[in-house]
Coordinates of C-alpha atoms in Angstrom, one line a residue:
Chain B
M108 CA 15.7 33.9 106.2
S109 CA 14.3 36.9 107.3
F110 CA 16.2 39.8 108.4
D111 CA 15.7 42.3 110.5
W112 CA 17.5 45.7 110.5
G113 CA 16.0 46.9 113.5
I114 CA 18.4 45.4 115.3
I115 CA 21.1 48.0 113.9
A116 CA 19.6 51.1 114.2
G117 CA 19.3 50.6 118.0
N118 CA 22.0 49.6 118.3
W119 CA 24.3 51.5 116.7
K120 CA 25.6 54.2 119.5
F121 CA 27.0 51.4 121.2
L122 CA 28.7 49.2 118.9
L123 CA 30.9 52.1 117.9
L124 CA 31.2 55.2 120.1
Q125 CA 31.5 52.1 123.0
G126 CA 33.3 49.7 120.9
L127 CA 34.9 50.5 117.7
F128 CA 35.8 54.4 119.8
G129 CA 35.6 52.9 123.4
I130 CA 33.4 56.5 124.4
G131 CA 31.5 54.8 126.5
S132 CA 31.1 53.4 130.4
F133 CA 33.1 50.2 129.8
G134 CA 36.5 52.2 128.3
G135 CA 38.1 49.6 125.6
G136 CA 37.4 50.7 122.2
T137 CA 38.9 49.1 119.2
L138 CA 40.3 52.1 117.5
R139 CA 42.2 53.2 121.4
L140 CA 43.5 50.1 121.3
A141 CA 45.5 49.7 117.9
I142 CA 46.2 53.3 117.4
P143 CA 48.1 53.2 120.7
A144 CA 49.8 49.8 119.8
M145 CA 50.4 50.9 116.5
V146 CA 52.5 54.1 117.7
L147 CA 54.4 52.0 120.4
G148 CA 55.1 48.5 118.6
S149 CA 56.5 51.7 116.0
I150 CA 59.0 52.8 118.9
L151 CA 59.7 48.9 119.8
G152 CA 60.4 47.8 116.4
V153 CA 62.1 50.1 115.3
V154 CA 64.8 49.7 118.2
I155 CA 64.4 45.5 117.7
G156 CA 64.5 46.6 113.9
L157 CA 67.7 48.4 114.7
C158 CA 69.2 45.6 117.5
R159 CA 69.5 43.4 115.2
L160 CA 71.2 45.4 112.0
T161 CA 74.3 46.2 114.7
H162 CA 77.6 43.9 114.6
R163 CA 77.5 43.9 118.4
R164 CA 76.6 39.8 118.2
W165 CA 75.4 40.7 122.4
I166 CA 72.7 43.1 121.4
S167 CA 72.1 41.4 117.7
Y168 CA 71.3 37.7 119.5
P169 CA 68.7 38.6 122.2
A170 CA 67.2 40.6 119.2
V171 CA 67.1 37.9 117.4
L172 CA 65.2 35.5 119.8
Y173 CA 63.5 38.0 120.7
V174 CA 61.4 38.3 117.4
E175 CA 61.6 34.7 116.3
I176 CA 60.0 33.3 119.9
F177 CA 56.9 35.9 118.5
R178 CA 56.2 35.5 115.4
G179 CA 56.2 31.2 115.7
V180 CA 53.3 31.7 118.6
P181 CA 50.1 32.1 117.8
L182 CA 48.8 35.9 119.3
V183 CA 45.7 34.4 121.3
M184 CA 48.5 32.7 123.1
V185 CA 49.7 35.5 124.0
I186 CA 47.5 37.7 125.3
F187 CA 46.8 34.7 127.6
W188 CA 50.4 34.8 128.6
F189 CA 50.2 38.5 129.8
W190 CA 46.6 37.6 131.2
F191 CA 47.7 34.9 133.0
L192 CA 51.1 35.5 134.2
I193 CA 51.2 39.9 135.0
P194 CA 48.5 39.1 138.4
Q195 CA 51.4 36.4 138.9
I196 CA 54.1 38.5 139.2
T197 CA 52.8 42.2 139.9
G198 CA 50.0 40.2 142.4
Q199 CA 47.2 42.8 141.2
R200 CA 45.3 42.1 138.5
L201 CA 45.4 45.2 135.7
P202 CA 42.8 46.6 134.2
D203 CA 41.8 44.4 130.5
Y204 CA 42.5 47.1 128.0
S205 CA 46.3 47.8 129.6
V206 CA 46.7 43.2 129.5
A207 CA 45.3 43.7 126.0
L208 CA 47.7 46.8 125.0
A209 CA 50.8 45.9 126.1
A210 CA 50.4 42.0 124.9
F211 CA 49.9 43.8 121.3
V212 CA 52.4 46.5 121.7
V213 CA 54.9 43.3 122.2
F214 CA 53.7 40.6 120.3
E215 CA 53.5 43.4 117.0
A216 CA 57.1 45.3 117.8
A217 CA 58.6 41.2 117.1
Y218 CA 57.0 41.8 113.5
L219 CA 57.3 45.2 113.0
G220 CA 61.2 46.0 113.7
E221 CA 61.2 42.7 111.0
I222 CA 59.9 45.5 109.2
V223 CA 62.2 48.1 109.6
R224 CA 65.1 46.1 109.6
A225 CA 64.5 45.1 105.9
G226 CA 63.8 49.2 104.9
V227 CA 66.9 49.6 106.5
Q228 CA 68.6 47.1 104.3
S229 CA 66.8 47.7 102.2
V230 CA 69.3 51.5 101.6
P231 CA 72.2 51.0 100.2
R232 CA 75.6 51.1 101.1
G233 CA 76.9 53.8 100.1
Q234 CA 74.6 56.0 101.6
V235 CA 76.1 55.1 105.0
D236 CA 79.4 55.5 103.5
A237 CA 78.9 58.8 102.7
A238 CA 76.9 60.3 106.3
L239 CA 80.2 58.3 107.9
A240 CA 82.4 60.0 106.3
S241 CA 81.2 63.3 106.3
G242 CA 81.4 62.6 110.5
L243 CA 77.8 62.2 111.5
T244 CA 77.8 59.6 114.1
Y245 CA 75.9 56.9 114.0
G246 CA 72.5 57.7 115.5
E247 CA 72.5 61.0 113.1
M248 CA 73.0 59.2 110.1
M249 CA 70.4 56.9 110.8
L250 CA 68.3 59.9 112.1
H251 CA 69.0 62.4 109.4
V252 CA 69.6 60.0 105.9
I253 CA 68.9 56.5 106.7
L254 CA 65.7 55.8 108.0
P255 CA 63.7 58.5 106.2
Q256 CA 64.9 56.4 103.1
A257 CA 64.4 53.4 104.9
I258 CA 60.8 54.6 106.3
R259 CA 59.3 55.7 102.2
N260 CA 60.5 51.9 101.2
M261 CA 58.9 50.5 104.5
I262 CA 55.1 52.6 104.4
P263 CA 53.6 49.5 102.1
S264 CA 55.0 46.3 104.6
L265 CA 54.3 49.0 107.0
V266 CA 50.4 49.8 106.4
T267 CA 49.8 46.2 105.6
Q268 CA 50.7 45.3 109.3
F269 CA 48.8 48.1 110.9
I270 CA 45.9 46.7 109.2
V271 CA 46.6 43.7 110.5
I272 CA 46.7 45.1 113.9
F273 CA 43.7 47.2 113.2
K274 CA 41.7 43.8 112.8
D275 CA 43.4 41.3 115.6
T276 CA 42.2 44.3 118.2
S277 CA 38.8 41.8 117.5
L278 CA 41.5 39.1 119.9
A279 CA 41.2 41.6 122.8
S280 CA 37.6 40.7 123.4
I281 CA 38.3 36.7 124.7
I282 CA 40.0 38.1 127.4
G283 CA 36.5 40.4 127.8
M284 CA 37.4 43.9 127.0
M285 CA 35.2 46.0 125.4
E286 CA 36.2 46.5 122.0
L287 CA 33.9 46.1 118.0
T288 CA 33.6 42.7 118.9
K289 CA 32.6 41.9 122.6
A290 CA 29.9 44.4 121.8
A291 CA 28.4 42.8 119.1
Q292 CA 28.5 39.9 120.8
I293 CA 27.1 41.4 123.6
V294 CA 24.2 43.0 121.0
S295 CA 23.7 39.8 118.8
Q296 CA 23.3 37.7 122.3
R297 CA 20.5 39.3 123.5
E298 CA 18.6 40.2 120.4
I299 CA 19.4 36.7 119.0
R300 CA 20.6 38.3 116.0
P301 CA 23.7 37.1 115.2
F302 CA 23.2 37.5 110.8
E303 CA 22.5 40.7 111.3
M304 CA 25.0 41.3 113.7
Y305 CA 28.1 40.0 112.5
L306 CA 27.3 40.9 108.8
F307 CA 27.4 44.8 110.3
L308 CA 31.0 44.1 112.2
A309 CA 32.4 42.7 108.7
V310 CA 31.1 45.8 107.0
V311 CA 32.7 48.2 110.3
Y312 CA 36.4 46.9 109.3
W313 CA 36.1 46.5 106.1
I314 CA 35.7 50.3 105.9
C315 CA 38.0 50.8 108.6
A316 CA 41.0 49.5 107.2
Y317 CA 39.9 50.5 103.4
S318 CA 40.3 54.1 104.3
M319 CA 43.8 52.7 105.9
S320 CA 45.1 51.2 102.6
R321 CA 43.4 54.4 100.6
F322 CA 45.0 56.6 103.3
S323 CA 48.6 55.0 102.4
R324 CA 48.4 55.1 99.0
R325 CA 47.6 58.8 99.5
L326 CA 50.9 59.1 101.7
D327 CA 53.0 57.1 99.2
S328 CA 52.6 59.5 96.3
R329 CA 53.1 62.7 98.8
I330 CA 55.8 61.3 100.4
S331 CA 57.9 59.7 97.2
P332 CA 56.9 62.2 93.8
D333 CA 58.9 61.4 90.9
H334 CA 61.4 63.6 91.1
V335 CA 62.3 61.7 94.3
Q336 CA 62.5 58.5 93.3
S337 CA 65.5 57.6 91.2
T338 CA 63.7 53.9 89.9
R339 CA 60.7 53.4 88.2
V340 CA 57.6 51.5 89.6
L341 CA 57.6 48.4 87.9
R342 CA 54.3 47.6 86.6
L343 CA 53.9 44.4 85.0
S344 CA 52.0 43.5 82.0
S345 CA 50.0 40.8 79.7
Chain V
M176 CA 101.6 80.3 102.2
L177 CA 98.9 77.2 100.7
G178 CA 95.5 78.9 100.8
Y179 CA 93.4 75.6 100.4
F180 CA 90.6 75.7 98.0
V181 CA 87.0 76.5 100.5
N182 CA 89.4 78.9 103.2
S183 CA 89.4 81.7 100.3
L184 CA 84.8 81.5 100.2
F185 CA 84.7 81.2 104.6
Q186 CA 86.3 84.8 103.9
A187 CA 82.7 86.5 104.2
Q188 CA 83.6 89.6 102.0
Q189 CA 85.3 88.1 98.8
P190 CA 82.9 88.2 96.0
A191 CA 82.6 84.1 94.9
E192 CA 84.8 83.0 92.0
C193 CA 83.4 81.8 89.8
S194 CA 85.6 82.5 87.4
L195 CA 87.5 79.7 88.6
L196 CA 86.3 77.1 86.8
V197 CA 85.2 78.7 83.5
A198 CA 86.8 76.3 81.1
E199 CA 90.2 77.4 80.4
Q200 CA 92.1 77.2 77.3
V201 CA 92.8 74.0 76.4
R202 CA 94.8 73.6 73.5
F203 CA 95.9 70.2 71.5
P204 CA 99.8 70.1 70.7
P205 CA 101.1 68.8 68.0
D206 CA 104.4 67.8 70.1
V207 CA 102.5 66.3 73.4
P208 CA 104.9 67.1 76.2
F209 CA 104.7 64.2 78.2
A210 CA 104.0 61.9 75.8
P211 CA 106.8 59.0 75.8
K212 CA 109.4 58.7 73.0
G213 CA 107.7 54.9 70.9
F214 CA 105.0 54.0 74.0
P215 CA 101.9 52.9 72.6
G216 CA 98.5 55.4 72.3
A217 CA 101.0 57.9 74.3
G218 CA 100.0 61.5 73.4
L219 CA 96.1 59.9 72.9
L220 CA 94.4 61.3 76.1
D221 CA 96.2 63.5 76.5
F222 CA 95.6 67.7 76.4
V223 CA 97.9 70.7 78.3
V224 CA 96.7 73.4 80.0
D225 CA 99.2 76.6 79.3
G226 CA 100.2 77.4 82.9
P227 CA 101.6 75.3 86.0
T228 CA 99.1 73.1 86.6
K229 CA 100.9 71.6 89.8
Q230 CA 101.5 73.6 92.8
G231 CA 104.4 72.5 95.2
Y232 CA 103.1 70.9 99.0
Q233 CA 104.6 71.0 102.4
D234 CA 106.9 68.8 103.4
I235 CA 103.9 67.9 106.4
V236 CA 103.4 64.4 106.2
M237 CA 98.9 64.5 106.6
I238 CA 98.9 60.7 105.9
T239 CA 101.7 57.4 106.6
F240 CA 100.7 53.5 106.4
R241 CA 103.2 51.8 108.2
Q242 CA 103.2 48.3 106.6
V243 CA 99.4 48.3 106.0
N244 CA 97.3 44.2 106.0
K245 CA 94.6 43.0 105.7
W246 CA 92.2 40.3 104.5
F247 CA 88.3 40.1 103.4
G248 CA 88.2 36.4 104.7
A249 CA 90.3 34.8 103.0
T250 CA 91.0 37.6 100.6
H251 CA 94.5 39.1 100.7
V252 CA 93.4 42.5 99.8
L253 CA 96.3 45.2 101.2
R254 CA 99.9 43.4 101.6
D255 CA 102.7 45.8 103.7
V256 CA 101.7 49.2 102.6
D257 CA 103.7 51.9 103.2
L258 CA 102.7 55.0 102.2
K259 CA 102.9 59.0 102.9
V260 CA 100.8 61.3 101.5
R261 CA 102.2 65.2 102.6
A262 CA 99.9 68.2 102.8
G263 CA 99.4 69.3 99.2
E264 CA 100.5 66.9 97.4
V265 CA 98.5 65.0 94.5
V266 CA 98.7 61.3 94.7
V267 CA 97.1 59.6 91.8
V268 CA 96.6 55.1 92.7
C269 CA 95.7 53.2 90.0
G270 CA 95.7 49.7 88.8
P271 CA 93.9 47.2 88.1
S272 CA 90.3 46.1 89.7
G273 CA 90.5 43.8 92.0
S274 CA 93.8 45.7 93.4
G275 CA 92.4 47.4 96.8
K276 CA 93.8 50.4 95.2
S277 CA 89.2 51.6 96.4
T278 CA 90.2 49.4 99.9
L279 CA 93.9 51.6 100.7
I280 CA 91.3 54.7 100.4
R281 CA 88.6 53.9 102.2
C282 CA 91.3 53.0 105.0
I283 CA 92.2 56.5 105.9
N284 CA 89.0 57.7 107.0
K285 CA 88.6 54.0 108.4
L286 CA 84.8 52.9 106.0
E287 CA 86.7 50.1 106.5
P288 CA 89.6 48.4 109.0
I289 CA 92.6 46.9 109.0
G290 CA 94.4 44.0 109.7
Q291 CA 97.9 44.7 110.5
G292 CA 99.9 48.2 110.8
E293 CA 99.2 51.2 111.1
I294 CA 97.7 54.2 109.7
I295 CA 97.8 57.8 110.9
V296 CA 96.5 60.3 109.6
D297 CA 96.4 64.2 110.0
G298 CA 99.0 62.8 113.6
R299 CA 96.4 60.8 114.9
S300 CA 96.5 57.3 114.5
L301 CA 92.9 55.1 113.3
S302 CA 94.0 52.0 115.1
N303 CA 93.6 54.8 119.0
P304 CA 90.9 54.2 120.8
T305 CA 91.1 57.5 122.0
T306 CA 91.5 59.0 118.1
D307 CA 87.9 60.6 117.8
L308 CA 87.0 59.3 115.0
T309 CA 83.8 61.3 113.6
A310 CA 85.9 64.5 114.4
L311 CA 88.7 62.9 112.6
R312 CA 86.1 61.7 109.6
A313 CA 84.8 65.4 109.3
E314 CA 88.0 66.5 108.0
I315 CA 88.5 64.1 105.3
G316 CA 86.4 65.0 102.7
M317 CA 85.5 61.5 99.9
V318 CA 84.0 60.7 96.6
F319 CA 82.6 58.7 95.9
Q320 CA 82.3 56.3 92.4
Q321 CA 78.4 56.1 92.5
F322 CA 78.4 59.8 93.8
N323 CA 76.0 58.6 97.1
L324 CA 74.1 61.7 97.6
Y325 CA 70.8 61.8 99.8
P326 CA 68.4 61.2 96.9
H327 CA 65.6 62.0 99.9
M328 CA 67.2 65.7 99.9
T329 CA 68.1 68.0 97.3
A330 CA 71.6 70.0 96.9
L331 CA 71.7 72.5 98.9
Q332 CA 70.5 70.1 101.6
N333 CA 73.0 68.2 100.2
I334 CA 75.7 70.1 101.4
T335 CA 74.5 71.5 104.1
L336 CA 73.8 68.3 106.2
A337 CA 77.1 67.9 107.6
P338 CA 77.7 71.7 108.4
V339 CA 74.6 71.6 110.9
K340 CA 74.8 69.2 112.8
V341 CA 78.7 68.7 113.3
R342 CA 80.2 72.0 113.0
K343 CA 77.3 73.0 114.6
L344 CA 76.8 76.2 112.0
S345 CA 73.4 78.1 111.7
R346 CA 71.7 77.5 108.6
E347 CA 72.2 80.8 107.4
E348 CA 76.3 81.0 107.7
A349 CA 75.6 76.1 106.7
E350 CA 73.6 77.9 103.0
R351 CA 75.7 81.1 102.4
I352 CA 78.8 78.3 102.2
A353 CA 76.7 75.7 100.0
R354 CA 75.6 78.5 97.7
K355 CA 79.5 79.1 96.7
L356 CA 80.1 76.1 96.8
L357 CA 77.5 75.2 94.0
A358 CA 78.5 78.9 92.3
K359 CA 82.6 77.2 92.2
V360 CA 81.6 73.9 90.8
G361 CA 79.4 75.5 88.3
I362 CA 75.5 75.3 89.3
P363 CA 74.9 78.2 91.1
E364 CA 71.0 77.4 89.6
K365 CA 70.6 73.9 91.0
A366 CA 70.9 74.1 94.0
D367 CA 66.7 73.3 95.3
H368 CA 66.8 70.4 92.8
Y369 CA 66.9 66.5 94.3
P370 CA 69.3 64.8 93.3
A371 CA 67.1 62.4 90.5
Q372 CA 66.4 65.4 88.8
L373 CA 70.7 66.1 88.3
S374 CA 72.2 64.7 85.3
G375 CA 75.7 62.7 86.4
G376 CA 78.1 64.9 86.7
Q377 CA 76.1 67.4 88.2
Q378 CA 75.6 65.0 90.6
Q379 CA 78.7 64.5 90.9
R380 CA 79.9 67.8 91.4
V381 CA 77.3 68.3 94.0
A382 CA 79.0 65.5 95.8
I383 CA 82.6 67.4 95.6
A384 CA 80.3 70.6 97.1
R385 CA 78.8 68.5 100.0
A386 CA 82.4 66.6 100.8
L387 CA 83.9 70.3 100.8
A388 CA 81.4 72.3 102.6
M389 CA 83.4 70.6 105.6
Q390 CA 86.6 72.7 104.5
P391 CA 88.1 69.3 104.7
K392 CA 92.3 68.4 105.3
I393 CA 92.3 65.9 102.6
M394 CA 89.8 64.6 99.9
L395 CA 89.7 60.7 98.7
F396 CA 88.3 60.5 95.3
D397 CA 87.4 56.6 95.2
E398 CA 87.1 56.5 90.9
P399 CA 85.2 59.7 90.9
T400 CA 84.7 60.1 86.9
S401 CA 84.2 55.8 86.5
A402 CA 80.3 56.0 86.8
L403 CA 80.0 59.3 84.3
D404 CA 78.3 58.9 80.8
P405 CA 81.6 60.6 79.1
E406 CA 80.8 63.6 78.3
M407 CA 80.7 64.8 81.3
I408 CA 83.5 63.0 82.6
S409 CA 86.0 66.6 81.8
E410 CA 83.1 68.7 84.0
V411 CA 84.1 66.9 87.4
L412 CA 88.3 66.7 86.3
D413 CA 88.0 69.8 85.7
V414 CA 86.8 71.0 89.3
M415 CA 89.6 68.4 90.3
V416 CA 92.1 70.1 88.4
E417 CA 90.8 73.5 90.2
L418 CA 90.5 71.7 93.3
A419 CA 94.6 70.7 93.0
K420 CA 96.0 73.7 91.7
E421 CA 94.4 75.6 95.4
G422 CA 97.2 73.1 97.2
M423 CA 93.9 70.6 98.1
T424 CA 95.8 67.6 99.7
M425 CA 93.9 64.7 96.8
I426 CA 94.6 60.4 96.6
V427 CA 93.2 59.9 93.6
V428 CA 91.6 56.4 92.9
T429 CA 91.0 56.3 88.8
H430 CA 92.0 55.8 85.2
E431 CA 91.9 58.6 83.8
M432 CA 96.0 59.4 82.4
G433 CA 95.1 62.5 81.5
F434 CA 94.1 64.1 84.7
A435 CA 97.1 62.3 86.5
K436 CA 100.0 63.0 84.1
K437 CA 98.6 66.9 84.8
V438 CA 97.7 67.8 88.6
A439 CA 99.5 64.7 90.2
H440 CA 102.6 65.0 92.1
R441 CA 103.3 61.5 92.1
I442 CA 101.6 57.8 91.2
I443 CA 100.9 54.7 92.5
F444 CA 100.2 51.6 91.2
M445 CA 98.8 49.0 92.4
D446 CA 98.3 44.9 91.9
E447 CA 96.8 42.5 94.0
G448 CA 96.6 44.5 96.8
R449 CA 100.3 45.3 96.6
I450 CA 102.1 48.9 95.6
V451 CA 104.1 47.8 93.1
E452 CA 105.8 50.8 91.4
E453 CA 105.6 54.7 91.9
G454 CA 106.5 57.5 90.5
G455 CA 105.9 61.4 89.2
P456 CA 104.5 61.3 85.9
E457 CA 106.6 61.9 83.8
E458 CA 108.8 59.1 85.1
F459 CA 105.8 57.4 85.9
F460 CA 104.4 56.9 81.7
A461 CA 107.8 57.3 80.6
N462 CA 109.8 54.6 81.9
P463 CA 108.0 52.0 84.5
K464 CA 110.2 50.0 85.7
E465 CA 108.0 46.9 86.3
E466 CA 106.7 44.1 83.3
R467 CA 103.7 44.8 85.3
T468 CA 103.1 47.8 84.8
R469 CA 103.8 48.7 81.6
S470 CA 101.7 45.9 81.1
F471 CA 98.6 47.6 82.6
L472 CA 99.6 51.2 80.6
N473 CA 99.5 49.0 77.4
K474 CA 96.2 48.2 77.6
I475 CA 94.5 51.4 79.5
L476 CA 95.7 53.8 76.7
V477 CA 95.6 52.1 73.4
H478 CA 91.9 52.8 73.8

């Protein structure tokens, strides 16, 4: 078995610029899909997470239903739904990119909503008492007292979910959206060099995911320095 | 007539009166005035300060409980509670754990809703849907057993949050008041410290300053010294004694009977959700009427 690394040298511009960053005539792009999906998904996730936490059942039950539905179906299926359903409903085809982004936001918001809920519930009840007793409204309490503490507790699971979103964008290739995996498929079929191509693909995904997890560790130590932590980190040793 | 503790803070010309909290001359007289004769353990907790410690109170009713009942599921936690607290009055609530005393004061600012009856605070009924609950809560300061300071904010930020958001004070004005209050509770140098950097007693004093920054009409204390190391209890009680002397309306859930004797106008004993007995401290400690009160006092005063 012989390797021909020349195909990477010859195609890296297309792969990285077009595939990863979405700069080129095809649009799309892994990061151009992943980053808005994370941002919009988080916003929807906060709404869903907070809805789940209210005592008003007509708000919390639909949120529970939403989470249970989207956690119970595969992402590929949701992408297909949007791909086939949106033209049925609106009567016109949307670009691949918009369909993929919509599917990602709706799907990931279910997971992110659960992370937000767990984060808010990790804040001691006494904080709610203190904030409400001082005359803050529910919204002010959430914004200034609860969410800043909840986000700190959420960072590890949030970054894990963001890495999952980043890697899952490869599924957008099934509806033909141009992103890293799709670009690699095109090159590998043209050059008939699948092994080199997919190894390169793995390396690029890994570098991006690893950078994210390194960044999260730095963010975690910056946002919750020792003087803010009331409890020491538990370490298990043998 | 009776200036509240914080009101003086808002007169800009007046210098901060740190001296208020300078440790007072505490002496332990051989004959303790409040000690009921022949009462086991009486006198052990007494400490008496020179000069008057109690202000009179006004004949304005601040808090009214009318036949209040409350259940947690099947548990009946408040039973037919009737209570009136007047402006400037200091009421100490004691009783065994699970007797409903914390629940009682948590109902006053509606952190807990009630099942039956009515609570009227500063002329406003809590069960009336048109009552602006956040505005009412802004008038009621609360201090908790676990301090509940916001861990992501400095002492100064903890104190200024509600005045800026609720009272709409400018940040500079709120910080000026916060620094004066920190000086009043004796820790002006801790303004930029985070709660985790403070001792329990210091945290609780920041929490008291935080409540006072809203210029409340009523202060509620929910076992403010129960989570403190013994040597820190007095620094918190000293602040509360000062506050009582200034004429603040206070309801204090505590087992600090020395504090109760010294500053309370009235002591309420609760058991199983009921107010079993109430009275002035001398009468309450000397001649408890109910058997239940007597056995409780025996237990807590003997050590």
